[in-house]
Each structure stands twice: as structure tokens, then as C-alpha cells.
Amino acid sequence: MTDVEENVPVKDPGDAESRPCKPESSGPTREDKSSLRDHPSRSFGCTSYLLSVTGLRNTVNDASKLSSEIGMNRDFRMEEKVLPPGSLEGRIRETMHDAFWDHLKERLSATPPDFSCALELLKEIKEILLSLLLPRQNRLRSEIEEALDMDLLTQEAEHGALNVPHLSKYILNMMTLLCAPVRDEAVQKLENISDPVWLLRGIFQVLGLMKMDMVNYTIQSLQPQLQEHSIQYERAKFQDLLNKQPSLLDHTARWLTRAAAQLSAPPPSGPDAADAASSPCSSPGEAASSPEPLSPTMVLSQGFLNLLLWDPEDDEFPETLLTDRARLQELEAQLRQLTILASVLLVSSSFSGSVLFGSPQFVDKLKRVTRALLEEFKSRPEEEAMLTVSEQVAQEIHQSLKNMGLAALSSDNTASLIGQLQDVARKENCVRSVIDQRIHLFLKCCLVLGVQRSLLDLPGGLTLIEAELAELGQKFVSLTHHNQQVFGPYYTEILKSLLPPAQVLETEVASL
């Protein structure tokens, strides 16, 4: 398609009928919110509506996963599936699309023209345009119905009088009115395409993006309702399963029982215990006193932390978290990567001094290089991949010291640095063990105090990955908070058998 610039109809912000919904605006108006409450999504379930309007029923087999994602992620957005370049699926899709549009071109170029395919496309375009309207936009609805009256267009096609370029021009004008600001440029680029087939193809591509914009705008506007709907929907689905399988909570009960047993056991001795005692979740006085009585909050927090250390061979995963198991595995992988990253930074700083690590630019570069190389852990043994990391980090430090006019590392120090970095690949490595424990302490504090308060007093060795920890902590807290809102009543019943009644009543799990 040729990049062109033409005048487009001016959007009149004062026209309530023509004012489109704008996902990029600061927020919907009071009138917009009122209209959204009457949107079709409210009549047959928000999740079902979102699945239907995005055509995702074939790709989202379990609606509860989508419901859970929306409920725990306030920034959730639907995104178009982008296939990898050169992938088999992508080539097949492109071949099919090319065949379809070539067929359309043949039909329109025939003598006399065959408009049957064009009519089907115009019908679908009409449906998409109508789906982008809010309930209050009655005048635009009537205008689209009149301009794209399929009975009238069919009659024109039968007489060979269907004016496809004129209709395409009208559709572009309507798209200009309804699109989000981010799509203005894409619509403008369609204005000067003279080939009717290429124009229709471009129209469909941009309309697909506009549909996604509308879905995301709806999600954003209805977020509180969607979250409440998500909680009720997931709980109802689980209760239906529980009614059919009374033993469905057995693994969940054993998971909480193990967490309570861990907290009741005497604390370990040694440096790890001292580190735990200095946790920012408690004051020194509290750490020195006798352990607090177990509470539902403590047991659940310990249980959630245990999920990040779950043995993949252990099939007794709690039933209430099966939907979130993939997310938890992603968090576990992110935690492992941050543990190694922080260990690498800590070891490196001990060799290069405060001057080099006092430079934010150097630290950011070293983090980028290390994180990129850590991706190799997915396809190579950790010990082997760590050798590459060690050599590259040593090289970055050597070059940066040289650039700053500082003394370079001696050959002995370089060899020692590489050796210590390589040793980080071992889970038993002293530095890695301490960093791993401190990240777990941080996540525990996030569950108790919240992410922002936990960031105020980070344990030593974690300050260089503060931004990454904040992201990890927020994801973990969002997941656990949503899970507690959904399954809190079931956890409360299980904890009644594990804790003294008074303690369970003091802290209802459902209100955590």
C-alpha cells in the first residue's frame, strides 16, 4: 500500500452522536459509562461477551483462564495474535488470504462483474461498524443501516450498478469517526488506494485493530464489574465441580497443612535463620520474641511461597490453583532469573569497586547483557550457559574500567571473577542461596505489607534489581490476592481444622 496523505473528515467533539469511544483518552465520560452499563456484555456475562466479540472461542478453550486474567490484572489488554516470521501457520494463513483476495479481484474484473463476494464483505464490514457503536449512537446506527442496506445493494449488484469505490469511501469516512486516535494514521493511509481489492483488504485489516481497541476500551471501562464478575464466575464454576467431586479439595487441604507445619516447626539455626530474623516484615523486637501464634494470613502466605518451589514431579498441586499453575511457573522462572542476575551483580561489584557500580549506565548495560545471556538457560545446561555469562561479564567490566581510565583487573582477579560467576550456576552456591532466600523474604513481605512498603527496606544485595523485584512482587501479589478473593471461603473452612477457632475468626481469609 502506498503511504498517502489526504484530508479526512474533521471529528466534531461536540457531536454526541458522532463522538467515538477513544481508548487512548484519559477516561470515558459519565455518558459513556452509563452507555457501557447497558452494553450487550451485561446481558449474558462479561467474559462470554469478550470471547465472542474477539472471535477467541477457538483459541481460548477455558473461559475461566480469561476471567482470572482480567480479574487479577488491571492493565489486562487483548492483543492480536502475531505469528513468528516464516512460521508454517503464518505461511498457510498468508497463502489463504492471498488466494481469497485474488479470487475477489477475478470476480470484480469479470465481464459482467460478479459482486457476490463483494456483497459478503460489505455485509461483514457493516456488522463490524455496528459493533463499534455505543448504544446511545442511534443516529449513526441508522445512517450505517441506510448506507449499507444489503437488500438495496444486492439489487444494485444484480443490475451491475454496485459502486464499490463509493461505498469504500463512505466506509473510510465512518472509520475515521469511530477509530481511536492511534488508528488515525492507518485510516489515512487507506484514503488514496485506488485498487478496490487492495482497499477492501486494508479496510479489513484496520477494522480488526479497531475491534480490538473497542474490546480493550470495554475492559478498561468495566474493570470493577469484570473483577467482581470474575470472582463470582470462578467460584461458581469451582463449586459445580466440587458438588460432583467432594474430594476436590484434598490436595488443597494437604498444601495448607504442610504450610502450617512449616511455620510451627522450630526455626533453623545458622546464617539463614539470622537473615530471616532480619526480615523487613517484622521489627527487631518481634524477631527476638517468641513466635506469633499462627494466623490464616501467615499460613496462606507460606503456602503461596511454597508454590514457587514446587516440585514438577509432585502431582498433588492444590486444586484451587490449577488454573494459575502456568502463571506460577512463569513467576518461578522469573524469580530464578532474578536470583542469578542479583548474584552476578553482587559478585561482580566485589571485584570492580564502587566507582564502576556507581554508574547507572554501566549497571543497566550489565543487567541487559546478563539477562539476554540468561535466556540461554532454557536451551543449555546452566553450568554451560553460565560460562558464557561469566566471560562476557568479565569482558564488560574490563572494558568499562579501561574506558573510565581505571586500573583493569589483573589476570588473577579476572580468572577468580570468572570462576566465582561460574559457581553461581550451582544452586548450593553461597551467594545464590542467600540471594534466593532474600528474594523469598521480599515476596513474603509483599504479601503482608504490600509491594511499595516492602521496597522501602530491601535486604542487602537486592537494591540493584529493585525495578525487576517490584514487577515480580506486583504479579505475585495480584495472583494471590485474586485467588484469595475467589477461594477464601474454602480456605477458611480448611484452616478451621488447622488453627484454633479464635484465630480463624480474627482474620477471615475472604477479607485478606
XYZ file of C-alpha atoms in Angstrom:
512
model
C 0.000 0.000 0.000
C 1.198 3.484 -0.827
C 1.663 5.922 2.033
C -0.511 8.908 1.154
C -1.936 11.914 2.911
C -5.399 13.321 2.230
C -7.843 15.442 4.151
C -10.120 13.372 6.347
C -13.454 14.414 7.834
C -12.990 16.537 10.918
C -14.187 14.915 14.112
C -16.639 17.099 15.943
C -16.105 16.539 19.683
C -19.353 18.315 20.419
C -21.474 15.877 18.442
C -22.699 13.269 20.885
C -23.791 11.002 18.052
C -20.562 11.041 16.090
C -18.164 11.169 19.012
C -16.460 7.749 19.010
C -15.171 5.915 22.009
C -11.492 6.718 22.446
C -9.455 4.078 24.239
C -6.486 6.449 24.452
C -8.417 9.209 26.207
C -7.968 9.932 29.885
C -11.218 8.137 30.623
C -14.796 7.743 29.463
C -17.320 10.470 30.160
C -20.235 9.966 32.517
C -22.427 9.399 29.480
C -20.019 6.803 28.119
C -20.050 4.889 31.408
C -23.831 4.960 31.513
C -23.984 3.595 27.987
C -21.490 0.872 28.787
C -23.624 -0.321 31.672
C -26.329 -1.000 29.072
C -23.905 -2.681 26.697
C -24.780 -6.203 25.494
C -21.981 -7.576 27.636
C -24.111 -7.057 30.730
C -26.950 -9.216 29.415
C -25.120 -12.534 29.012
C -21.885 -12.296 31.004
C -18.843 -10.099 30.558
C -16.444 -12.960 29.848
C -18.713 -14.571 27.276
C -19.152 -11.227 25.551
C -15.405 -10.590 25.377
C -14.811 -14.050 23.972
C -17.486 -13.590 21.338
C -16.618 -10.122 20.068
C -12.953 -11.011 19.670
C -13.576 -14.296 17.940
C -11.412 -16.072 20.503
C -13.631 -19.060 21.237
C -11.355 -21.349 19.246
C -8.160 -20.125 20.912
C -9.426 -19.766 24.486
C -10.692 -23.177 25.487
C -11.189 -22.353 29.131
C -13.140 -19.162 29.799
C -12.114 -19.255 33.456
C -8.498 -18.562 32.438
C -9.548 -15.376 30.670
C -11.800 -14.451 33.575
C -8.956 -14.982 36.051
C -6.522 -12.943 33.935
C -8.909 -9.984 33.781
C -9.654 -10.245 37.482
C -6.032 -10.146 38.640
C -4.547 -7.781 36.047
C -5.972 -4.272 35.984
C -3.797 -3.495 32.938
C -5.057 -6.517 31.012
C -5.346 -5.956 27.258
C -6.421 -8.154 24.414
C -3.763 -8.308 21.714
C -3.841 -9.588 18.174
C -2.030 -12.890 17.710
C 1.202 -12.217 15.853
C 2.710 -15.257 14.169
C 6.515 -15.618 14.020
C 8.034 -14.604 10.673
C 8.337 -17.565 8.341
C 6.255 -19.870 10.565
C 4.244 -22.623 8.888
C 0.982 -21.290 10.273
C 1.863 -17.797 9.072
C 2.686 -19.005 5.551
C -0.531 -21.009 5.352
C -2.584 -18.049 6.539
C -0.912 -15.684 4.080
C -1.433 -18.126 1.202
C -5.119 -18.495 2.037
C -5.584 -14.727 2.334
C -3.822 -14.110 -0.984
C -5.981 -16.740 -2.668
C -9.155 -15.154 -1.325
C -8.275 -11.635 -2.434
C -7.079 -12.882 -5.841
C -10.425 -14.614 -6.252
C -12.236 -11.388 -5.369
C -10.193 -9.486 -7.959
C -11.104 -12.032 -10.638
C -14.809 -11.758 -9.788
C -14.783 -7.953 -9.934
C -12.763 -7.933 -13.174
C -15.080 -10.357 -14.941
C -17.479 -9.237 -17.683
C -20.022 -8.629 -16.345
C -18.638 -8.172 -12.828
C -19.585 -10.745 -10.191
C -20.336 -8.869 -6.962
C -21.299 -11.880 -4.820
C -18.019 -11.916 -2.849
C -18.025 -8.123 -2.546
C -21.538 -8.226 -1.077
C -20.449 -10.707 1.581
C -17.531 -8.466 2.501
C -19.743 -5.373 2.676
C -22.176 -7.266 4.907
C -19.348 -8.196 7.289
C -17.987 -4.635 7.263
C -21.433 -3.350 8.147
C -21.671 -5.746 11.109
C -18.242 -4.669 12.360
C -19.095 -0.962 12.115
C -22.344 -1.517 14.023
C -20.471 -3.477 16.717
C -18.187 -0.470 17.309
C -21.129 1.798 18.217
C -22.272 2.526 21.744
C -25.984 2.047 22.490
C -26.621 5.808 22.521
C -25.282 6.340 18.994
C -28.662 5.794 17.340
C -28.253 8.309 14.510
C -25.012 6.720 13.329
C -26.632 3.301 13.573
C -29.494 4.415 11.337
C -27.065 6.046 8.908
C -24.986 2.867 8.557
C -28.106 0.745 8.150
C -29.310 3.039 5.356
C -25.980 3.454 3.548
C -25.206 -0.285 3.683
C -28.728 -1.608 3.136
C -27.917 -5.102 1.932
C -31.227 -5.584 0.114
C -30.655 -2.405 -1.883
C -27.007 -3.243 -2.538
C -27.996 -6.717 -3.752
C -30.415 -5.170 -6.232
C -27.713 -2.799 -7.481
C -25.303 -5.726 -7.871
C -27.861 -7.695 -9.901
C -28.126 -4.752 -12.314
C -24.328 -4.276 -12.440
C -24.598 -0.887 -10.754
C -22.862 -1.582 -7.430
C -20.405 1.271 -6.839
C -17.699 -0.371 -4.715
C -15.317 2.660 -4.708
C -18.130 4.951 -3.498
C -19.094 2.543 -0.728
C -15.450 2.144 0.273
C -15.159 5.935 0.556
C -18.193 6.021 2.856
C -16.756 3.200 4.980
C -13.450 5.081 5.341
C -15.297 8.220 6.472
C -17.159 6.184 9.084
C -13.924 4.524 10.244
C -12.391 7.997 10.671
C -15.249 8.901 13.003
C -15.113 5.720 15.048
C -11.417 4.892 15.314
C -9.159 5.631 18.262
C -6.542 8.359 17.739
C -3.833 5.708 17.453
C -5.557 4.406 14.296
C -5.945 7.783 12.524
C -2.747 7.381 10.539
C -3.649 3.855 9.427
C -7.049 5.032 8.182
C -5.497 7.998 6.376
C -3.108 5.702 4.516
C -6.116 3.940 3.005
C -7.548 7.131 1.510
C -5.590 7.163 -1.749
C -5.580 3.449 -2.561
C -7.328 3.246 -5.910
C -7.377 -0.518 -6.353
C -10.752 -1.640 -4.897
C -9.430 -5.047 -3.788
C -6.367 -3.661 -2.005
C -8.593 -1.031 -0.421
C -11.053 -3.598 0.925
C -8.142 -5.691 2.200
C -6.699 -2.672 4.020
C -10.120 -1.795 5.424
C -10.466 -5.249 6.945
C -7.003 -5.077 8.499
C -7.687 -1.736 10.188
C -11.215 -2.763 11.251
C -9.657 -5.753 13.013
C -7.476 -3.396 15.025
C -10.464 -1.169 15.786
C -12.407 -4.158 17.120
C -9.522 -4.917 19.468
C -9.450 -1.272 20.586
C -13.149 -1.442 21.403
C -12.716 -4.620 23.425
C -9.874 -3.100 25.444
C -11.875 0.084 25.999
C -14.776 -2.021 27.263
C -12.474 -3.959 29.590
C -10.987 -0.746 30.960
C -14.369 0.887 31.489
C -15.939 -2.149 33.125
C -12.912 -3.263 35.138
C -14.600 -3.159 38.585
C -17.624 -5.070 37.280
C -15.393 -7.503 35.416
C -13.335 -8.193 38.517
C -16.427 -8.901 40.608
C -17.875 -10.997 37.808
C -14.598 -12.909 37.556
C -14.636 -13.772 41.268
C -18.250 -14.955 41.231
C -17.814 -16.825 37.947
C -14.724 -18.759 39.033
C -16.184 -19.603 42.430
C -19.429 -20.838 40.891
C -17.563 -22.991 38.360
C -15.420 -24.496 41.108
C -18.455 -25.145 43.312
C -20.122 -27.030 40.457
C -17.072 -29.270 40.207
C -16.924 -29.688 43.983
C -20.548 -30.787 44.072
C -19.675 -33.560 41.615
C -16.326 -34.435 43.232
C -16.439 -33.976 47.032
C -12.726 -34.877 47.291
C -11.717 -31.983 45.020
C -10.139 -30.028 47.904
C -7.942 -32.848 49.235
C -4.705 -31.553 47.684
C -5.539 -28.010 48.790
C -6.001 -29.204 52.366
C -2.648 -31.032 52.314
C -0.958 -27.936 50.823
C -2.196 -25.735 53.691
C -1.413 -28.420 56.266
C 2.232 -28.529 55.112
C 2.441 -24.729 55.277
C 1.084 -24.705 58.836
C 3.527 -27.459 59.843
C 6.456 -25.482 58.431
C 5.502 -22.425 60.458
C 5.051 -24.491 63.635
C 8.454 -26.163 63.345
C 11.421 -24.696 65.288
C 13.344 -22.136 63.192
C 16.621 -23.389 61.671
C 19.906 -22.279 63.120
C 22.776 -20.652 61.246
C 23.166 -17.654 58.953
C 19.893 -18.362 57.140
C 17.956 -18.035 60.355
C 19.699 -14.769 61.167
C 18.752 -13.447 57.747
C 15.151 -14.481 58.283
C 15.100 -12.751 61.655
C 16.095 -9.500 59.991
C 13.159 -9.684 57.614
C 11.647 -6.250 56.957
C 8.242 -7.732 57.718
C 8.930 -7.583 61.438
C 10.719 -5.328 63.840
C 13.836 -6.451 65.749
C 11.780 -6.706 68.920
C 9.303 -9.007 67.263
C 12.081 -11.147 65.821
C 13.651 -11.602 69.233
C 10.399 -12.506 70.970
C 8.637 -15.834 70.817
C 6.960 -16.709 67.516
C 3.486 -15.298 66.914
C 0.519 -17.691 67.005
C -0.344 -18.960 63.574
C -2.913 -16.966 61.661
C -4.694 -17.622 58.345
C -2.619 -14.864 56.760
C 0.657 -16.485 57.819
C -0.362 -19.957 56.673
C -1.624 -18.776 53.303
C 1.447 -16.610 52.720
C 3.711 -19.567 53.447
C 1.586 -21.765 51.202
C 1.795 -19.333 48.303
C 5.570 -19.034 48.707
C 5.870 -22.830 48.656
C 4.228 -22.830 45.218
C 7.289 -21.035 43.844
C 9.396 -24.017 44.965
C 7.001 -26.713 43.803
C 8.491 -29.979 42.598
C 7.292 -30.525 38.998
C 7.049 -34.261 39.790
C 4.605 -33.613 42.641
C 1.113 -34.202 41.254
C -0.658 -33.038 44.411
C -0.876 -29.426 43.261
C -3.678 -27.569 45.097
C -6.889 -27.748 43.096
C -7.736 -24.114 43.781
C -4.601 -23.002 41.918
C -4.597 -25.308 38.917
C -5.799 -22.506 36.648
C -2.875 -20.372 37.829
C -0.234 -23.089 37.609
C 1.235 -21.816 34.311
C 1.431 -18.271 35.717
C 3.144 -19.556 38.855
C 5.674 -21.444 36.749
C 6.402 -18.230 34.850
C 6.898 -16.388 38.152
C 9.184 -19.181 39.366
C 11.283 -18.855 36.206
C 11.399 -15.075 36.629
C 12.425 -15.460 40.272
C 15.211 -17.901 39.322
C 16.499 -15.497 36.685
C 16.477 -12.578 39.144
C 18.304 -14.707 41.710
C 21.113 -15.412 39.256
C 21.127 -11.809 37.990
C 21.439 -10.371 41.505
C 24.135 -12.937 42.339
C 26.116 -11.976 39.242
C 25.842 -8.280 40.091
C 26.851 -8.852 43.709
C 29.913 -10.933 42.809
C 30.908 -8.502 40.047
C 30.651 -5.465 42.314
C 33.063 -7.046 44.781
C 35.716 -7.129 42.045
C 35.136 -3.831 40.239
C 34.565 -1.477 43.149
C 32.003 1.224 43.912
C 33.106 3.613 41.153
C 32.013 1.335 38.330
C 28.811 0.183 40.015
C 28.067 3.763 40.983
C 27.337 4.420 37.306
C 23.666 3.718 36.499
C 24.544 3.433 32.812
C 27.065 0.666 33.480
C 24.719 -1.223 35.796
C 21.861 -1.030 33.281
C 24.101 -2.258 30.475
C 25.460 -5.128 32.572
C 21.915 -6.121 33.519
C 20.792 -6.090 29.884
C 23.763 -8.177 28.788
C 23.335 -10.666 31.617
C 19.573 -11.059 31.189
C 19.980 -11.641 27.464
C 22.544 -14.357 28.089
C 20.424 -15.934 30.830
C 17.823 -16.754 28.169
C 20.213 -19.493 27.093
C 19.391 -21.318 30.324
C 16.205 -22.501 28.595
C 18.119 -24.414 25.931
C 21.505 -25.190 27.529
C 22.694 -26.673 30.850
C 23.095 -23.934 33.465
C 26.784 -24.679 34.031
C 27.499 -24.405 30.314
C 25.436 -21.248 29.808
C 26.965 -19.672 32.918
C 30.420 -19.913 31.386
C 29.293 -17.619 28.569
C 27.768 -15.229 31.117
C 30.945 -15.196 33.203
C 33.243 -14.460 30.279
C 31.001 -11.733 28.866
C 30.562 -10.029 32.262
C 34.315 -10.097 32.864
C 34.844 -8.557 29.440
C 32.283 -5.811 30.093
C 33.933 -4.945 33.417
C 37.412 -4.917 31.863
C 36.314 -2.636 29.009
C 34.374 -0.259 31.281
C 37.289 0.110 33.686
C 39.520 0.874 30.738
C 37.076 3.445 29.320
C 36.906 5.222 32.694
C 40.693 5.353 32.988
C 40.739 2.983 35.950
C 43.104 0.097 36.557
C 41.978 -3.027 34.755
C 41.561 -6.321 36.548
C 44.679 -8.414 36.813
C 44.723 -11.803 35.136
C 44.409 -13.487 38.543
C 41.415 -11.353 39.509
C 39.798 -11.935 36.119
C 40.213 -15.693 36.497
C 38.843 -15.513 40.052
C 35.849 -13.435 38.888
C 35.023 -15.869 36.095
C 35.363 -18.813 38.476
C 33.073 -17.303 41.104
C 30.493 -16.317 38.499
C 30.539 -19.827 37.045
C 29.931 -21.241 40.506
C 26.659 -19.260 40.701
C 25.193 -21.907 38.371
C 25.155 -24.292 41.349
C 22.032 -23.963 43.484
C 24.186 -24.654 46.549
C 26.384 -21.635 45.807
C 26.628 -19.480 48.937
C 25.841 -16.159 47.224
C 22.981 -17.629 45.213
C 21.456 -19.279 48.288
C 21.478 -16.031 50.265
C 20.036 -14.008 47.371
C 17.341 -16.622 46.771
C 16.316 -16.544 50.424
C 16.213 -12.750 50.482
C 14.017 -12.588 47.390
C 11.626 -15.034 49.044
C 11.637 -12.836 52.154
C 10.825 -9.843 49.957
C 7.903 -11.683 48.358
C 6.663 -12.733 51.790
C 6.734 -9.113 52.891
C 4.861 -8.127 49.733
C 2.039 -10.463 50.752
C 1.915 -8.979 54.251
C 2.792 -5.303 53.741
C 2.285 -4.676 50.041
C 4.863 -4.120 47.324
C 5.584 -0.422 47.857
C 6.216 -0.728 51.609
C 8.405 -3.786 51.047
C 10.559 -1.860 48.574
C 11.386 0.745 51.239
C 13.636 -1.664 53.130
C 15.124 -4.112 50.646
C 17.514 -6.737 52.014
C 21.165 -6.308 51.067
C 22.151 -7.367 47.556
C 18.739 -6.631 46.040
C 18.870 -2.877 45.509
C 20.331 -3.219 42.001
C 17.275 -5.210 40.861
C 14.662 -3.068 42.617
C 12.617 -2.396 39.454
C 12.598 -6.071 38.496
C 11.605 -7.075 42.031
C 8.741 -4.576 42.008
C 7.394 -6.147 38.822
C 7.743 -9.670 40.202
C 6.177 -8.692 43.524
C 3.208 -7.000 41.879
C 2.470 -10.029 39.701
C 2.745 -12.371 42.694
C 0.547 -10.217 44.917
C -2.091 -9.767 42.200
C -2.256 -13.502 41.580
C -2.512 -14.452 45.250
C -4.961 -11.661 46.071
C -7.330 -12.700 43.290
C -7.031 -16.345 44.299
C -7.921 -15.500 47.908
C -10.930 -13.481 46.801
C -12.209 -16.425 44.783
C -11.402 -19.311 47.124
C -11.316 -17.547 50.503
C -14.409 -19.327 51.868
C -12.889 -22.736 51.098
C -9.559 -21.776 52.716
C -11.397 -20.589 55.819
C -13.132 -23.938 56.216
C -9.862 -25.861 55.814
C -7.977 -23.597 58.240
C -10.634 -24.134 60.906
C -9.273 -27.632 61.332
C -5.642 -26.436 61.447
C -5.820 -23.367 63.697
C -7.542 -22.505 66.968
C -11.089 -21.239 66.256
C -10.424 -17.800 67.745
C -7.541 -17.159 65.363
C -9.562 -18.159 62.321
C -12.379 -15.861 63.339
C -9.962 -12.971 63.962
C -8.793 -12.974 60.359
C -11.351 -14.192 57.837
C -9.464 -15.361 54.768
C -12.105 -13.907 52.487
C -11.254 -10.384 53.662
C -7.439 -10.652 53.346
